[in-house]
PDB file of C-alpha atoms in Angstrom:
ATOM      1  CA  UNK A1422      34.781 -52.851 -14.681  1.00  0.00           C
ATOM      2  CA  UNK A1423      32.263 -54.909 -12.988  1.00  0.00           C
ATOM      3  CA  UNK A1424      30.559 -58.348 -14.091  1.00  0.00           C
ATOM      4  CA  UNK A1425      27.468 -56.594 -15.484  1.00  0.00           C
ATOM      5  CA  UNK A1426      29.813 -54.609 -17.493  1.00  0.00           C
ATOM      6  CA  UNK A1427      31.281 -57.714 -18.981  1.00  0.00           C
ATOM      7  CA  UNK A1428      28.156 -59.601 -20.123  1.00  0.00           C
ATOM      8  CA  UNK A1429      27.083 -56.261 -22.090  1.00  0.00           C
ATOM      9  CA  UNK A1430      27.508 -55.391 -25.412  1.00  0.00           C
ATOM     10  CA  UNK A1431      29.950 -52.594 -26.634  1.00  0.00           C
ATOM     11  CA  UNK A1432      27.177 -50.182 -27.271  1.00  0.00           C
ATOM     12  CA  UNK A1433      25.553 -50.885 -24.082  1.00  0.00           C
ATOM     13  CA  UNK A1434      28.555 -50.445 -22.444  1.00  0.00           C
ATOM     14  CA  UNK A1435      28.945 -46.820 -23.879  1.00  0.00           C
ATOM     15  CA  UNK A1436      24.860 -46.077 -22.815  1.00  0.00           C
ATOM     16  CA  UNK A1437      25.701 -47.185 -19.280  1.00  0.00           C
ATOM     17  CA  UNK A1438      29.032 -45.269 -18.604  1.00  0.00           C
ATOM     18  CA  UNK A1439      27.362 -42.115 -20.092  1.00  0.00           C
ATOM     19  CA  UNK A1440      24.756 -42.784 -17.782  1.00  0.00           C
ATOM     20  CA  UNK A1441      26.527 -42.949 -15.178  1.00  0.00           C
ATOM     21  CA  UNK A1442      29.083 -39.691 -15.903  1.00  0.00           C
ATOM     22  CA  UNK A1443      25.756 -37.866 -15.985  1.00  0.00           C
ATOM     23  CA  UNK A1444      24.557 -38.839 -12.905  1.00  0.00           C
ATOM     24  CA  UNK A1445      27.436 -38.442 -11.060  1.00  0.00           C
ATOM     25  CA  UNK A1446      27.202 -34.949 -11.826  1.00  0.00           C
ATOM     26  CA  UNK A1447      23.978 -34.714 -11.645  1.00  0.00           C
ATOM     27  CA  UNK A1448      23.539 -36.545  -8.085  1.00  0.00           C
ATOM     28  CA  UNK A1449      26.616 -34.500  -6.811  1.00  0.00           C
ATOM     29  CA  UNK A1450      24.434 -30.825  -7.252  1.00  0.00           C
ATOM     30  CA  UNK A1451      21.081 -32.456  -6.088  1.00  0.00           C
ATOM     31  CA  UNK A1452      21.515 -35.582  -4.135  1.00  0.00           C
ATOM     32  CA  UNK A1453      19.058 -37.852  -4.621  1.00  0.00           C
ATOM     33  CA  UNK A1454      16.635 -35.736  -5.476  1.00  0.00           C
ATOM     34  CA  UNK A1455      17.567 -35.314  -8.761  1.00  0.00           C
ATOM     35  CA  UNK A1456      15.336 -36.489 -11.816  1.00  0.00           C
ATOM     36  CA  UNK A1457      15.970 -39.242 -13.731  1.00  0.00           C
ATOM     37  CA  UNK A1458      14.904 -36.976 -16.640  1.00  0.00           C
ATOM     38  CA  UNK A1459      17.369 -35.008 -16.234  1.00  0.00           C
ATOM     39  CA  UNK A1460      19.924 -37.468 -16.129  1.00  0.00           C
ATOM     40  CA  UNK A1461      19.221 -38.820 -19.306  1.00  0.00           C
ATOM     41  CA  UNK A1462      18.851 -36.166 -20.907  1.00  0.00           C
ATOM     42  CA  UNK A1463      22.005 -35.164 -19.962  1.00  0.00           C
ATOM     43  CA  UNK A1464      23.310 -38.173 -20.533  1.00  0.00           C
ATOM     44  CA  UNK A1465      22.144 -38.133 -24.386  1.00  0.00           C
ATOM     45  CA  UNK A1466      19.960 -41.079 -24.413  1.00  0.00           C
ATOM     46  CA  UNK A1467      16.161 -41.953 -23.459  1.00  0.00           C
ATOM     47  CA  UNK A1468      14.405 -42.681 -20.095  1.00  0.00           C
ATOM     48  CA  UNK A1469      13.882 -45.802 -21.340  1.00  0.00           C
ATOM     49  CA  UNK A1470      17.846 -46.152 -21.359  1.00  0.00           C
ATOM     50  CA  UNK A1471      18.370 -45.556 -17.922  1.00  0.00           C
ATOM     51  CA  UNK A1472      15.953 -47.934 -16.711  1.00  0.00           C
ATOM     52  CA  UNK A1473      17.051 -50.605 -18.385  1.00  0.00           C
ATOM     53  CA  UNK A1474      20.623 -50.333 -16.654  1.00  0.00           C
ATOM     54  CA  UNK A1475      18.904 -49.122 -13.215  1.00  0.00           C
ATOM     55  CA  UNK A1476      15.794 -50.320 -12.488  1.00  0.00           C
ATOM     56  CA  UNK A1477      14.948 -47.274  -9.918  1.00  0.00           C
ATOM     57  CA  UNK A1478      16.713 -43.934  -8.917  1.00  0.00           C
ATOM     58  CA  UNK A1479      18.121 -45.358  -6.082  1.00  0.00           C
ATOM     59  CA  UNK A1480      19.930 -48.529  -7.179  1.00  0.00           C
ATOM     60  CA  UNK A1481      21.641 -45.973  -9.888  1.00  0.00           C
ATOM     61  CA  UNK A1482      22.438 -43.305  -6.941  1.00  0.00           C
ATOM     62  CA  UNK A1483      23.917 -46.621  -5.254  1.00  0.00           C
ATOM     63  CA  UNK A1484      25.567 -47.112  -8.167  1.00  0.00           C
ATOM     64  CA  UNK A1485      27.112 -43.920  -8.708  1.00  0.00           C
ATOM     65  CA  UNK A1486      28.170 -43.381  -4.591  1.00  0.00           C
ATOM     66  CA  UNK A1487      29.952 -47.130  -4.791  1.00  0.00           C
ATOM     67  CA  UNK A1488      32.193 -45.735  -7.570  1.00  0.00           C
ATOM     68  CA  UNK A1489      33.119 -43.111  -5.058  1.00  0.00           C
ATOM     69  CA  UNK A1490      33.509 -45.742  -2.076  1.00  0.00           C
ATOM     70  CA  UNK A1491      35.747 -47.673  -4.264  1.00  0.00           C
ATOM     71  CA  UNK A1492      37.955 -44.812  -4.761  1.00  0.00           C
ATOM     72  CA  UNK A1493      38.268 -43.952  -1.231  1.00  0.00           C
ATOM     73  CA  UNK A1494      39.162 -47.867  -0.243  1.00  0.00           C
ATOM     74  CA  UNK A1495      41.581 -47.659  -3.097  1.00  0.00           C
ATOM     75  CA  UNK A1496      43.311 -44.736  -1.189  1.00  0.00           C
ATOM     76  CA  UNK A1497      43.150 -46.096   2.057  1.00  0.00           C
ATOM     77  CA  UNK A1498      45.124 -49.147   1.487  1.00  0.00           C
ATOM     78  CA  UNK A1499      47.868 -47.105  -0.528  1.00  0.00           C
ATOM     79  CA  UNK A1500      48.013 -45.316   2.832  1.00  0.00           C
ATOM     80  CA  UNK A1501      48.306 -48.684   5.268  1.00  0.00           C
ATOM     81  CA  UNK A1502      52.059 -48.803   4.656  1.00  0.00           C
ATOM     82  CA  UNK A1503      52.841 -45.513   5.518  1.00  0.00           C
ATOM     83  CA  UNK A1504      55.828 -44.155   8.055  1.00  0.00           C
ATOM     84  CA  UNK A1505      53.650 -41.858   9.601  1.00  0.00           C
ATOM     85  CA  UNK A1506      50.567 -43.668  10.342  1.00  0.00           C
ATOM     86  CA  UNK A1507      48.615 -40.698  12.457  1.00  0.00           C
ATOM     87  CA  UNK A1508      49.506 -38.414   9.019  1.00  0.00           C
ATOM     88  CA  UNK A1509      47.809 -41.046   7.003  1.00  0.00           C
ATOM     89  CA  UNK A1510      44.582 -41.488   9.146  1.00  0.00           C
ATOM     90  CA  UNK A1511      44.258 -37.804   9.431  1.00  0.00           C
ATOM     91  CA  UNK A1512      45.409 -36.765   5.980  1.00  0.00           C
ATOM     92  CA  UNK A1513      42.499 -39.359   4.433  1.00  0.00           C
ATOM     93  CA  UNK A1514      40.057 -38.129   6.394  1.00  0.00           C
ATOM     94  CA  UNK A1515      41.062 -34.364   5.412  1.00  0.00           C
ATOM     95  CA  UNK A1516      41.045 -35.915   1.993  1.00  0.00           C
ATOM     96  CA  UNK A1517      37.464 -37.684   1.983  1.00  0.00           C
ATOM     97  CA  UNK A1518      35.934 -34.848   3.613  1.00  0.00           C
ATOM     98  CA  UNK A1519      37.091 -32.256   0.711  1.00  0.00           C
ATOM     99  CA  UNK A1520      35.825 -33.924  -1.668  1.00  0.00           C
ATOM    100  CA  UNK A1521      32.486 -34.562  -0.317  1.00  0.00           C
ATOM    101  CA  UNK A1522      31.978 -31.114   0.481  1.00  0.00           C
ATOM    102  CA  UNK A1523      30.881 -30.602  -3.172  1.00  0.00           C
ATOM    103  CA  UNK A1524      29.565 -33.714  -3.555  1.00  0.00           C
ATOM    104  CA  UNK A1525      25.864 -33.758  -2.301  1.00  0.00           C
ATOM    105  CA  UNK A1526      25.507 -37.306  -2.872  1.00  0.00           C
ATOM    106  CA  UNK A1527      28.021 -38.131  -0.941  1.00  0.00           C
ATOM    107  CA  UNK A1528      27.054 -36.312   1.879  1.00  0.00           C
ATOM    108  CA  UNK A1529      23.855 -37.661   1.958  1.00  0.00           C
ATOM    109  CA  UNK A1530      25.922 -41.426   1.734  1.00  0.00           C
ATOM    110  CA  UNK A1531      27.768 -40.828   4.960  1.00  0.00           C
ATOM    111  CA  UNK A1532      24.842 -39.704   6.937  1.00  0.00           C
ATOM    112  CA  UNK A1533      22.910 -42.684   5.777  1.00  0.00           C
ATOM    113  CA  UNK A1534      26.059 -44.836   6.938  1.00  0.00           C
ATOM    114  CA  UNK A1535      26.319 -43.238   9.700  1.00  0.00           C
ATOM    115  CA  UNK A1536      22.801 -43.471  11.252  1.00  0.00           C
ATOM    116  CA  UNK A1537      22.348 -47.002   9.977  1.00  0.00           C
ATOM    117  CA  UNK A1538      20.159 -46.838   6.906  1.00  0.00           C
ATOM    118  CA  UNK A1539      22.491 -47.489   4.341  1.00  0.00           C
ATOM    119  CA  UNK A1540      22.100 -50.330   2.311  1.00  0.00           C
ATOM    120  CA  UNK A1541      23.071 -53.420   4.483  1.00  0.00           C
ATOM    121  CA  UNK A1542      24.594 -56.071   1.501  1.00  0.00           C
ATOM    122  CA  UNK A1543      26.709 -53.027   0.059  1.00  0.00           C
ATOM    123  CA  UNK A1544      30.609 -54.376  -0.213  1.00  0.00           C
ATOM    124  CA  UNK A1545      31.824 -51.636  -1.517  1.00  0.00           C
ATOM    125  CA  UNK A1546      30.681 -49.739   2.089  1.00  0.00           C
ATOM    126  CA  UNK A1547      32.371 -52.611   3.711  1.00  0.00           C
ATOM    127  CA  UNK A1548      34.981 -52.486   2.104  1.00  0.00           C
ATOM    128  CA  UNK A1549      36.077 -48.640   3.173  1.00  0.00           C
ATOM    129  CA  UNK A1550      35.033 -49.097   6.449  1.00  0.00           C
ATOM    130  CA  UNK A1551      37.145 -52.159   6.811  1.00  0.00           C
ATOM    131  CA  UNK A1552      40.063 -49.691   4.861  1.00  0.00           C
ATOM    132  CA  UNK A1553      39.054 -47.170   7.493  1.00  0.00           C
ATOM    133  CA  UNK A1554      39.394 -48.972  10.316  1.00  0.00           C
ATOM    134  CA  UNK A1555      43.025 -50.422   9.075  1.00  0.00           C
ATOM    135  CA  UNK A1556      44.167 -46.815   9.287  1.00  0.00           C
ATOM    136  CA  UNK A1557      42.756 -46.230  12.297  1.00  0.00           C
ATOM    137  CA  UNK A1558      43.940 -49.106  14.129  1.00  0.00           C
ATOM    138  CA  UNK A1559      47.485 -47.984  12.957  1.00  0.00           C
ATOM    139  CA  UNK A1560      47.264 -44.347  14.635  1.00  0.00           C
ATOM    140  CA  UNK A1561      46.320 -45.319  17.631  1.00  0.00           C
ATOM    141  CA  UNK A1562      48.962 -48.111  17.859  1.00  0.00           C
ATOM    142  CA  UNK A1563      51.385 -45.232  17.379  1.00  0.00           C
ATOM    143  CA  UNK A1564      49.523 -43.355  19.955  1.00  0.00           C
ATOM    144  CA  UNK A1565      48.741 -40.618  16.962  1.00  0.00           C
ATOM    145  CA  UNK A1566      44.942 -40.923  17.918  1.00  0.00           C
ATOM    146  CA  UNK A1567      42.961 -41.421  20.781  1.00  0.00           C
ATOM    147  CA  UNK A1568      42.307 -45.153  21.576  1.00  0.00           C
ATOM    148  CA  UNK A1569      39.247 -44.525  23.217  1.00  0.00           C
ATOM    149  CA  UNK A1570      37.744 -43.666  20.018  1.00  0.00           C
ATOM    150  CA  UNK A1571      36.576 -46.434  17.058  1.00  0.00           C
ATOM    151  CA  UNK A1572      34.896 -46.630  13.398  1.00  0.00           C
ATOM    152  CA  UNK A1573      31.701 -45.310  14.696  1.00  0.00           C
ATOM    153  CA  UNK A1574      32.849 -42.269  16.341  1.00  0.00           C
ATOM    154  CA  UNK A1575      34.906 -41.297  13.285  1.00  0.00           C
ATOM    155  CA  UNK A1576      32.223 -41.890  10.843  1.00  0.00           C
ATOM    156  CA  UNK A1577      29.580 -39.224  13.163  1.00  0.00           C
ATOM    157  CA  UNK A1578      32.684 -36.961  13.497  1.00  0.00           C
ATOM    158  CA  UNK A1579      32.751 -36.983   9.401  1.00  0.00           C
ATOM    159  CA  UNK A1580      29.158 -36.374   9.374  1.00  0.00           C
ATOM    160  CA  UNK A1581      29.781 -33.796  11.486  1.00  0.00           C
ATOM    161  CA  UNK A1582      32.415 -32.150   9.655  1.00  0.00           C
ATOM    162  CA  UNK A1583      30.855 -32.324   6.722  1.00  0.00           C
ATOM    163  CA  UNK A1584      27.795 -30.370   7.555  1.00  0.00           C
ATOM    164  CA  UNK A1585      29.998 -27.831   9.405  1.00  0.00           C
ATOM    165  CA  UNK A1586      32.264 -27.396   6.376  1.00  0.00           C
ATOM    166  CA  UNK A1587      28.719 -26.511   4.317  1.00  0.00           C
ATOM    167  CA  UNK A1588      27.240 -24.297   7.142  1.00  0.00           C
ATOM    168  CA  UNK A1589      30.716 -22.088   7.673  1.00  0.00           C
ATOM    169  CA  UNK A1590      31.218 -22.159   3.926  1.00  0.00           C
ATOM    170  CA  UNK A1591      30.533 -18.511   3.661  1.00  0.00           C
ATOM    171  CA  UNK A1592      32.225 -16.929   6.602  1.00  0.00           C
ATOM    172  CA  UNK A1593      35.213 -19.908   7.098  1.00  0.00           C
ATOM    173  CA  UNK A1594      37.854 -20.636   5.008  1.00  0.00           C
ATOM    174  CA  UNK A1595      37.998 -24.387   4.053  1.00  0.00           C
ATOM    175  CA  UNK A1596      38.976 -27.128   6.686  1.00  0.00           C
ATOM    176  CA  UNK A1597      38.201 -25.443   9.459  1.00  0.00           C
ATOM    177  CA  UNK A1598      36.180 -27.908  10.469  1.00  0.00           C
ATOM    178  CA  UNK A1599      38.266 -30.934   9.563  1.00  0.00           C
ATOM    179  CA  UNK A1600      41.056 -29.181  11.649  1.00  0.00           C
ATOM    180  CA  UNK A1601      38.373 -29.623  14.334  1.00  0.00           C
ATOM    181  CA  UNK A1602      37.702 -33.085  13.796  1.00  0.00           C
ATOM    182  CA  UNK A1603      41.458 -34.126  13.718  1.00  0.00           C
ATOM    183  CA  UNK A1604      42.139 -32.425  17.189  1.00  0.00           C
ATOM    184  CA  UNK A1605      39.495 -34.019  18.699  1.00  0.00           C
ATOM    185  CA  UNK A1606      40.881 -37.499  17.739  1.00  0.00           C
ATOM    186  CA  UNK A1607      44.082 -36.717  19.266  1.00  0.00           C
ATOM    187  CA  UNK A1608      45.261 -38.127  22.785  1.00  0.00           C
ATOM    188  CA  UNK A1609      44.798 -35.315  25.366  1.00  0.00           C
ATOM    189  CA  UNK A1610      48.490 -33.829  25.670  1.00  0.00           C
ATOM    190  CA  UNK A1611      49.600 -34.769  22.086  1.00  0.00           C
ATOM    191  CA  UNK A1612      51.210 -31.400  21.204  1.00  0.00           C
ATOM    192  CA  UNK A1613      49.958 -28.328  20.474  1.00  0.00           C
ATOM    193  CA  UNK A1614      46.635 -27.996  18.884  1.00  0.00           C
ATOM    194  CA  UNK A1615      46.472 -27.352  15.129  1.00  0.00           C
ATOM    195  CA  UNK A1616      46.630 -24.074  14.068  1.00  0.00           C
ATOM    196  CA  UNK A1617      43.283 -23.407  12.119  1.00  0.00           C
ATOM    197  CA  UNK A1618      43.146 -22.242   8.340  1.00  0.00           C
ATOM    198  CA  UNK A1619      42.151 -18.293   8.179  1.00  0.00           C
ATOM    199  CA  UNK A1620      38.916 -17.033   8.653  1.00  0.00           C
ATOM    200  CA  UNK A1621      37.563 -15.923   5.177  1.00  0.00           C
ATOM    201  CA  UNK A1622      36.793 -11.634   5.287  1.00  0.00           C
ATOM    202  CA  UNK A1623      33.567 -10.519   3.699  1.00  0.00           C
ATOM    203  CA  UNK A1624      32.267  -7.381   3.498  1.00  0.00           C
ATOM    204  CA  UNK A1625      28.271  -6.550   3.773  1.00  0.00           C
ATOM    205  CA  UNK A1626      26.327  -4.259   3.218  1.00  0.00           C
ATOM    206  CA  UNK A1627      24.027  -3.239   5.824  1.00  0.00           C
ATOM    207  CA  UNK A1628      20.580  -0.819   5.693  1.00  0.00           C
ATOM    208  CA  UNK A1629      20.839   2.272   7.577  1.00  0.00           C
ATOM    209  CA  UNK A1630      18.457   1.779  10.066  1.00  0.00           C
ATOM    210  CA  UNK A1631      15.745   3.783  10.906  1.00  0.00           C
ATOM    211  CA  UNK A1632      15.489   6.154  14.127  1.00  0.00           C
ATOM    212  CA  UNK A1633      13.472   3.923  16.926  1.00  0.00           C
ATOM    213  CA  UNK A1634      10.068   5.638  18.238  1.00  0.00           C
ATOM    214  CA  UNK A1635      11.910   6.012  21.710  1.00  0.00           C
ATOM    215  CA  UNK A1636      14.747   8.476  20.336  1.00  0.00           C
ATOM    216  CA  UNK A1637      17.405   6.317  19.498  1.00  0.00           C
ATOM    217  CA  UNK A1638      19.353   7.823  17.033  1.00  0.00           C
ATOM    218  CA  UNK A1639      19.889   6.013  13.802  1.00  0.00           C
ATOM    219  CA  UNK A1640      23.440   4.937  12.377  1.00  0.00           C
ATOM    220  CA  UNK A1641      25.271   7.064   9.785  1.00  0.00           C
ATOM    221  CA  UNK A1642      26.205   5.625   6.587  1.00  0.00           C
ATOM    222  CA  UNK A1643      29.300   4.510   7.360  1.00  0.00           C
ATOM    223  CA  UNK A1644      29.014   2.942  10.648  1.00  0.00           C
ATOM    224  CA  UNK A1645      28.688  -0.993  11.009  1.00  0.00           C
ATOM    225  CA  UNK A1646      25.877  -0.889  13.776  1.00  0.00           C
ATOM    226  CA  UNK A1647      23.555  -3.684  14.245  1.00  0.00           C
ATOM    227  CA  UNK A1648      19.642  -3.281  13.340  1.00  0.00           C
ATOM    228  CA  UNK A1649      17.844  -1.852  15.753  1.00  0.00           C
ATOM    229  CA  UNK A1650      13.925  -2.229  16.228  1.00  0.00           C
ATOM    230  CA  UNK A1651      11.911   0.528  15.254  1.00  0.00           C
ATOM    231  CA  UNK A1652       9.769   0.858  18.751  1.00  0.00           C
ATOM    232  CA  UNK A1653      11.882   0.055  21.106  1.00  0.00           C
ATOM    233  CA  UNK A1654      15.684   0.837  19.963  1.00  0.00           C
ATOM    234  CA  UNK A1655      17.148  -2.957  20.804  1.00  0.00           C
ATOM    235  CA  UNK A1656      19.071  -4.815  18.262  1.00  0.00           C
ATOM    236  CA  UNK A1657      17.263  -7.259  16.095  1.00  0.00           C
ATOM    237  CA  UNK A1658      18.388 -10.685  15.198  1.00  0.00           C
ATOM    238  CA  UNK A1659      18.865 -11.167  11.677  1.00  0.00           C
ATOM    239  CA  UNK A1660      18.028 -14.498   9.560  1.00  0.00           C
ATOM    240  CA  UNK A1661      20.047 -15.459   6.990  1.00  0.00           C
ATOM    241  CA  UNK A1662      17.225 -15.051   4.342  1.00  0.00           C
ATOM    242  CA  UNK A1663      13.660 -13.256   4.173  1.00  0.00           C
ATOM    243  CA  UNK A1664      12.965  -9.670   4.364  1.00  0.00           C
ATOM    244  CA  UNK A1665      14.953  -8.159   7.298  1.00  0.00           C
ATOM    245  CA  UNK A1666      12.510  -7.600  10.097  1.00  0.00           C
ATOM    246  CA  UNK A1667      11.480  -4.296  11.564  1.00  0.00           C
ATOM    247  CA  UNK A1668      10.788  -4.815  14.821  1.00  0.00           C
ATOM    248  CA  UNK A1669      11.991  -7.484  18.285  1.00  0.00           C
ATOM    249  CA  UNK A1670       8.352  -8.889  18.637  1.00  0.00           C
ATOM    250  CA  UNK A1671       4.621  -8.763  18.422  1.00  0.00           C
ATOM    251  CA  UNK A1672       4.405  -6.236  21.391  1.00  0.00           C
ATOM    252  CA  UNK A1673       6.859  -3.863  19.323  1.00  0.00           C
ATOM    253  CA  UNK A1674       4.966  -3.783  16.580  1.00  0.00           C
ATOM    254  CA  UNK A1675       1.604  -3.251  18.105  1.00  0.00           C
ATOM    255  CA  UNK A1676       3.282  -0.293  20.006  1.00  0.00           C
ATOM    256  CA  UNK A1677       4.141   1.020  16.697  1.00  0.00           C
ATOM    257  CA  UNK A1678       1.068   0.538  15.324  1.00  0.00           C
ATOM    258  CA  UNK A1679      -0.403   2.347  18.206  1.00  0.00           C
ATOM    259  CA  UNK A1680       1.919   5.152  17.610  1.00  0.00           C
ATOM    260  CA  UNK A1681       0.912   6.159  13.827  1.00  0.00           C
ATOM    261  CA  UNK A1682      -2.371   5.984  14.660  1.00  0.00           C
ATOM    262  CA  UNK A1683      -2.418   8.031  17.357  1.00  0.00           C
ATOM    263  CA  UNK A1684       0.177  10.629  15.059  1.00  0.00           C
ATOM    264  CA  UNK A1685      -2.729   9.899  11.712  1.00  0.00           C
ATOM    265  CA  UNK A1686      -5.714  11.228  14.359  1.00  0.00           C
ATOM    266  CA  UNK A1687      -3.831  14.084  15.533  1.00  0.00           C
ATOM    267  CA  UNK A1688      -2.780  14.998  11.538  1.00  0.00           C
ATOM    268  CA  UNK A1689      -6.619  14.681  10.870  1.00  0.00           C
ATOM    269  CA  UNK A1690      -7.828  16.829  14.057  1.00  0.00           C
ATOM    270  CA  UNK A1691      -5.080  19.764  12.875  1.00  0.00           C
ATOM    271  CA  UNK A1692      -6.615  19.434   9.860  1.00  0.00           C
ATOM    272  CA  UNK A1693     -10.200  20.179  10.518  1.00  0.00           C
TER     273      UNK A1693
END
């Protein structure tokens, strides 16, 4: 409990810790974009409330990330005095970047620590980093990790992970790219390389695609070709959301364009 904590009344107490429980769920779905309204009303008490605990959204995100920080350093000096050191170092990291995977606020902590514009007077930042760097002075004295690399480098390669964790998250199993990150701190020649955790299988659907105005036949029903463009028969690139596109490029669709009016004049001169 900190100081503030102390000087407040019992009730208060309660307001601010359920405060607090809601925005650390709340926070860790939306970062810090997330309403104070929302907060407390999931926290059961008024706006009003909230602001008299935390004067603005972001001393109360602060708030709610330092909890987390304290945790971590908590952790990481459990782990100073262990046999293995290099198992420690790498085992925390696995550890921190788990749990920040579903933790947006988190996230958004390290990459603010990371590039610099975290909050300079925060101790409880200082106080993992200085638990960080414990553990990673350790490794390396046991020649578990690189000693070419220091705080810095491990704090972009978590910032790193992190977002690669997220973007593989629905076509890679979990720590993948933690197994990545670890390697990389290794001394060059330190063993074999980590085996990586299983890709995760998932099965798509795709559209049957259409035959191309050049000929090219189109793919049966159960064959797992790639769109094609509708013009010119080449394979289309797909983005992950949006309507799936019908043809390569401008030119293709012009050409097409072309085509069915040319084929609608023809249908009109048969006509008369």
């Amino acid at each position: 409990m900190t100081a503030e904590c102390e000087t407040l009344r019992a009730d208060a107490r309660r307001n601010r810790a359920r405060v607090l429980d809601a925005a650390r769920s709340t926070f860790a779905a939306q970062g810090l974009t997330a309403p104070l309204g929302e907060i407390a009303r999931r926290a059961g008490v008024g706006a009003g409330t909230v602001y008299r605990h935390f004067p603005s959204k972001r001393l109360l995100f602060r708030a709610v990330v330092e909890d987390s920080f304290r945790q971590f350093t908590e952790e990481a000096v459990r782990l100073r005095d262990s046999a293995d050191a290099g198992e420690a170092f790498f085992g925390f990291l696995a550890a921190v970047v788990a749990r920040a995977c579903s933790d947006k606020a988190l996230r958004e902590a390290f990459a603010a620590i990371a590039d610099g514009s975290w909050v300079a007077d925060s101790q409880p930042a200082a106080d993992l980093a200085a638990a960080l760097d414990v553990l990673l002075t350790r490794a390396q004295e046991v020649r578990a990790v690189r000693t070419d690399a220091d705080l810095a480098d491990v704090r972009s390669l978590l910032v790193g992970a992190l977002a690669m964790e997220r973007y593989r998250a629905s076509s890679g199993g979990p720590g993948r790219a933690v197994v990545i990150l670890c390697d990389g701190l290794r001394p060059p020649g330190n063993g074999p390389a980590t085996a990586l955790p299983p890709q995760r299988v998932t099965v798509t659907k795709r559209r049957t695609p259409r035959p191309a105005s050049n000929g090219t036949p189109p793919a049966s029903r159960n064959e797992t070709q790639p769109w094609i463009c509708e013009a010119c028969g080449n394979p289309l690139r797909i983005a992950r959301t949006g309507r799936p596109p019908r043809f390569c490029g401008a030119a293709c669709r012009q050409r097409a364009h072309r085509a069915r009016a040319r084929q609608a004049g023809s249908a009109g001169a048969r006509q008369t």
